[in-house]
Amino acid sequence: MEVTVVVNGQEHRREIEPRLLLVHLLRDELGLTGTHWGCDTSNCGACVVWMDEVPVKSCTVLAAMADGRRVRTVEGLAGRGGLDQLQTSFMLCHGLQCGFCTPAMLMTARWLLDRNPDPSDTEVRGAISGLTCRCTGYENIVRSIRHAAQQESLRQELPG
Ligand code: FES
Ligand code: FES
């Protein structure tokens, strides 16, 4: 079957097997390997991307279900002005070690901050509760997300 998906603003048309998962369309067909694939059980959350502005585990979505939809991956997070604030904050606050969970953490956190610019620790932990990190103990991930929220709110307060 044929699918057309807009990924990070760019339209892609592909002939696919109907059983192909979105995570494999992104990684194997489009070369967007920033989206990770960490389990076969829908548990780890490493594969989170946005579909029509909503975070989804791309290993639980058939590529066919993304036909005609907009998908955003971690490759689409940095803007023309450079890294997204979250990427900078993860760097500054040591929000990653091996980095395997990081793309999904970033996409989930971006979704949270776009809706809740000043989340509490509890709200941050709730947002990332479907994602597994085997390295950090989560403390620095939460700190990174709160740091990004602070920086973005400071920027908003600047005149002009
Ligand atoms: Fe583990 Fe999708 S790859 S939840
Ligand atoms: Fe290694 Fe999260 S940084 S899994």
Short mmCIF file of C-alpha atoms and ligand atoms in Angstrom, two decimals:
data_model
loop_
_atom_site.label_atom_id
_atom_site.label_comp_id
_atom_site.label_asym_id
_atom_site.label_seq_id
_atom_site.Cartn_x
_atom_site.Cartn_y
_atom_site.Cartn_z
CA MET A 1 0.00 0.00 0.00
CA GLU A 2 1.04 3.61 -0.45
CA VAL A 3 1.28 6.11 2.40
CA THR A 4 2.02 9.80 2.45
CA VAL A 5 3.31 11.21 5.71
CA VAL A 6 4.54 14.69 6.52
CA VAL A 7 7.55 14.30 8.80
CA ASN A 8 9.12 17.40 10.31
CA GLY A 9 7.39 19.47 7.64
CA GLN A 10 8.55 17.37 4.70
CA GLU A 11 6.20 15.17 2.72
CA HIS A 12 7.23 11.55 2.12
CA ARG A 13 5.43 8.98 -0.05
CA ARG A 14 6.34 5.31 0.29
CA GLU A 15 5.12 1.87 -0.80
CA ILE A 16 4.94 -0.17 2.40
CA GLU A 17 3.79 -3.48 3.80
CA PRO A 18 0.49 -2.89 5.65
CA ARG A 19 2.03 -4.39 8.81
CA LEU A 20 4.94 -1.94 8.92
CA LEU A 21 5.17 0.00 12.18
CA LEU A 22 5.66 3.76 12.24
CA VAL A 23 8.96 3.40 14.11
CA HIS A 24 10.32 1.30 11.25
CA LEU A 25 9.00 3.66 8.59
CA LEU A 26 10.85 6.48 10.32
CA ARG A 27 14.07 4.61 10.97
CA ASP A 28 14.42 2.21 8.05
CA GLU A 29 12.60 3.97 5.22
CA LEU A 30 13.27 7.62 6.06
CA GLY A 31 16.61 7.24 7.87
CA LEU A 32 15.40 9.15 10.94
CA THR A 33 17.23 7.05 13.48
CA GLY A 34 16.84 9.57 16.30
CA THR A 35 13.63 7.74 17.15
CA HIS A 36 14.76 4.68 19.06
CA TRP A 37 13.30 1.21 19.22
CA GLY A 38 13.94 -0.38 22.58
CA CYS A 39 11.46 -3.19 23.17
CA ASP A 40 8.88 -5.41 21.62
CA THR A 41 6.33 -4.86 24.36
CA SER A 42 5.31 -1.16 24.16
CA ASN A 43 6.86 -0.61 27.56
CA CYS A 44 10.08 1.37 27.19
CA GLY A 45 8.77 4.51 25.47
CA ALA A 46 12.02 5.09 23.56
CA CYS A 47 10.05 5.39 20.33
CA VAL A 48 7.90 8.42 21.23
CA VAL A 49 7.20 10.87 18.40
CA TRP A 50 4.34 13.28 17.82
CA MET A 51 1.52 12.41 15.48
CA ASP A 52 -0.67 15.45 14.77
CA GLU A 53 0.90 17.18 17.80
CA VAL A 54 0.22 14.32 20.23
CA PRO A 55 3.00 12.07 21.61
CA VAL A 56 2.57 8.44 20.56
CA LYS A 57 4.69 5.34 20.95
CA SER A 58 5.59 4.82 17.32
CA CYS A 59 6.04 1.08 17.88
CA THR A 60 2.34 0.84 18.65
CA VAL A 61 1.23 2.71 15.54
CA LEU A 62 1.05 1.18 12.09
CA ALA A 63 2.70 3.30 9.44
CA ALA A 64 -0.61 3.05 7.58
CA MET A 65 -2.29 4.89 10.47
CA ALA A 66 0.06 7.83 9.88
CA ASP A 67 -1.13 8.21 6.29
CA GLY A 68 -2.07 11.85 5.73
CA ARG A 69 -0.84 12.83 9.21
CA ARG A 70 1.89 15.12 10.48
CA VAL A 71 4.68 13.44 12.42
CA ARG A 72 7.37 15.24 14.37
CA THR A 73 10.52 13.49 15.48
CA VAL A 74 13.51 14.60 17.52
CA GLU A 75 15.24 15.56 14.27
CA GLY A 76 12.57 18.26 13.91
CA LEU A 77 13.06 19.67 17.40
CA ALA A 78 15.95 22.05 16.83
CA GLY A 79 14.88 25.17 15.01
CA ARG A 80 16.68 27.51 12.68
CA GLY A 81 17.92 29.41 15.74
CA GLY A 82 19.80 26.33 16.99
CA LEU A 83 19.03 23.76 19.63
CA ASP A 84 15.67 23.72 21.33
CA GLN A 85 15.98 25.01 24.91
CA LEU A 86 15.24 21.50 26.16
CA GLN A 87 18.21 20.10 24.27
CA THR A 88 20.43 22.79 25.80
CA SER A 89 19.03 22.16 29.28
CA PHE A 90 19.57 18.40 29.01
CA MET A 91 23.17 19.17 28.09
CA LEU A 92 23.70 21.66 30.92
CA CYS A 93 21.91 19.65 33.63
CA HIS A 94 23.32 16.26 32.63
CA GLY A 95 19.88 14.95 31.71
CA LEU A 96 21.36 12.03 29.82
CA GLN A 97 24.01 9.39 30.07
CA CYS A 98 23.81 6.79 27.28
CA GLY A 99 21.18 8.91 25.49
CA PHE A 100 18.97 6.02 24.44
CA CYS A 101 15.86 7.41 26.10
CA THR A 102 16.72 11.04 25.34
CA PRO A 103 14.87 11.63 22.04
CA ALA A 104 11.63 10.37 23.58
CA MET A 105 12.23 12.35 26.77
CA LEU A 106 12.79 15.49 24.70
CA MET A 107 9.67 15.00 22.57
CA THR A 108 7.54 14.27 25.63
CA ALA A 109 8.95 17.20 27.57
CA ARG A 110 8.47 19.57 24.62
CA TRP A 111 4.84 18.51 24.45
CA LEU A 112 4.46 19.13 28.20
CA LEU A 113 6.11 22.57 28.21
CA ASP A 114 4.09 23.71 25.19
CA ARG A 115 0.97 23.07 27.26
CA ASN A 116 2.23 23.72 30.75
CA PRO A 117 5.12 26.20 30.77
CA ASP A 118 5.69 25.89 34.53
CA PRO A 119 5.21 22.26 35.52
CA SER A 120 5.88 21.00 39.03
CA ASP A 121 8.24 18.09 39.64
CA THR A 122 5.17 15.89 40.03
CA GLU A 123 3.73 17.03 36.70
CA VAL A 124 7.07 16.44 34.97
CA ARG A 125 7.34 12.98 36.49
CA GLY A 126 3.77 12.25 35.44
CA ALA A 127 4.46 13.30 31.84
CA ILE A 128 7.53 11.07 31.52
CA SER A 129 6.07 8.20 33.51
CA GLY A 130 5.60 6.08 30.37
CA LEU A 131 9.30 6.32 29.50
CA THR A 132 12.09 4.19 30.88
CA CYS A 133 15.57 5.50 31.57
CA ARG A 134 18.05 2.88 32.68
CA CYS A 135 20.87 5.30 33.48
CA THR A 136 20.00 8.56 35.17
CA GLY A 137 17.63 7.73 38.01
CA TYR A 138 15.39 10.43 36.43
CA GLU A 139 16.55 13.15 38.84
CA ASN A 140 18.59 15.04 36.24
CA ILE A 141 15.95 14.55 33.59
CA VAL A 142 13.39 16.27 35.80
CA ARG A 143 15.95 18.98 36.62
CA SER A 144 16.64 19.50 32.90
CA ILE A 145 12.98 19.90 32.06
CA ARG A 146 12.42 22.35 34.94
CA HIS A 147 15.54 24.26 33.84
CA ALA A 148 14.19 24.56 30.30
CA ALA A 149 10.86 25.81 31.66
CA GLN A 150 12.65 28.48 33.72
CA GLN A 151 14.80 29.62 30.81
CA GLU A 152 11.82 29.85 28.48
CA SER A 153 9.82 31.83 31.02
CA LEU A 154 12.76 34.22 31.62
CA ARG A 155 13.01 34.76 27.87
CA GLN A 156 9.31 35.58 27.70
CA GLU A 157 9.75 38.24 30.38
CA LEU A 158 12.51 40.02 28.46
CA PRO A 159 11.27 43.23 26.80
CA GLY A 160 11.03 43.24 23.00
FE1 FES B 1 9.61 0.30 23.50
FE2 FES B 1 8.13 1.55 21.63
S1 FES B 1 10.07 0.64 21.39
S2 FES B 1 7.68 1.30 23.73
FE1 FES B 2 20.51 5.90 29.17
FE2 FES B 2 18.22 7.21 29.71
S1 FES B 2 20.21 8.04 29.49
S2 FES B 2 18.49 5.15 29.10
#
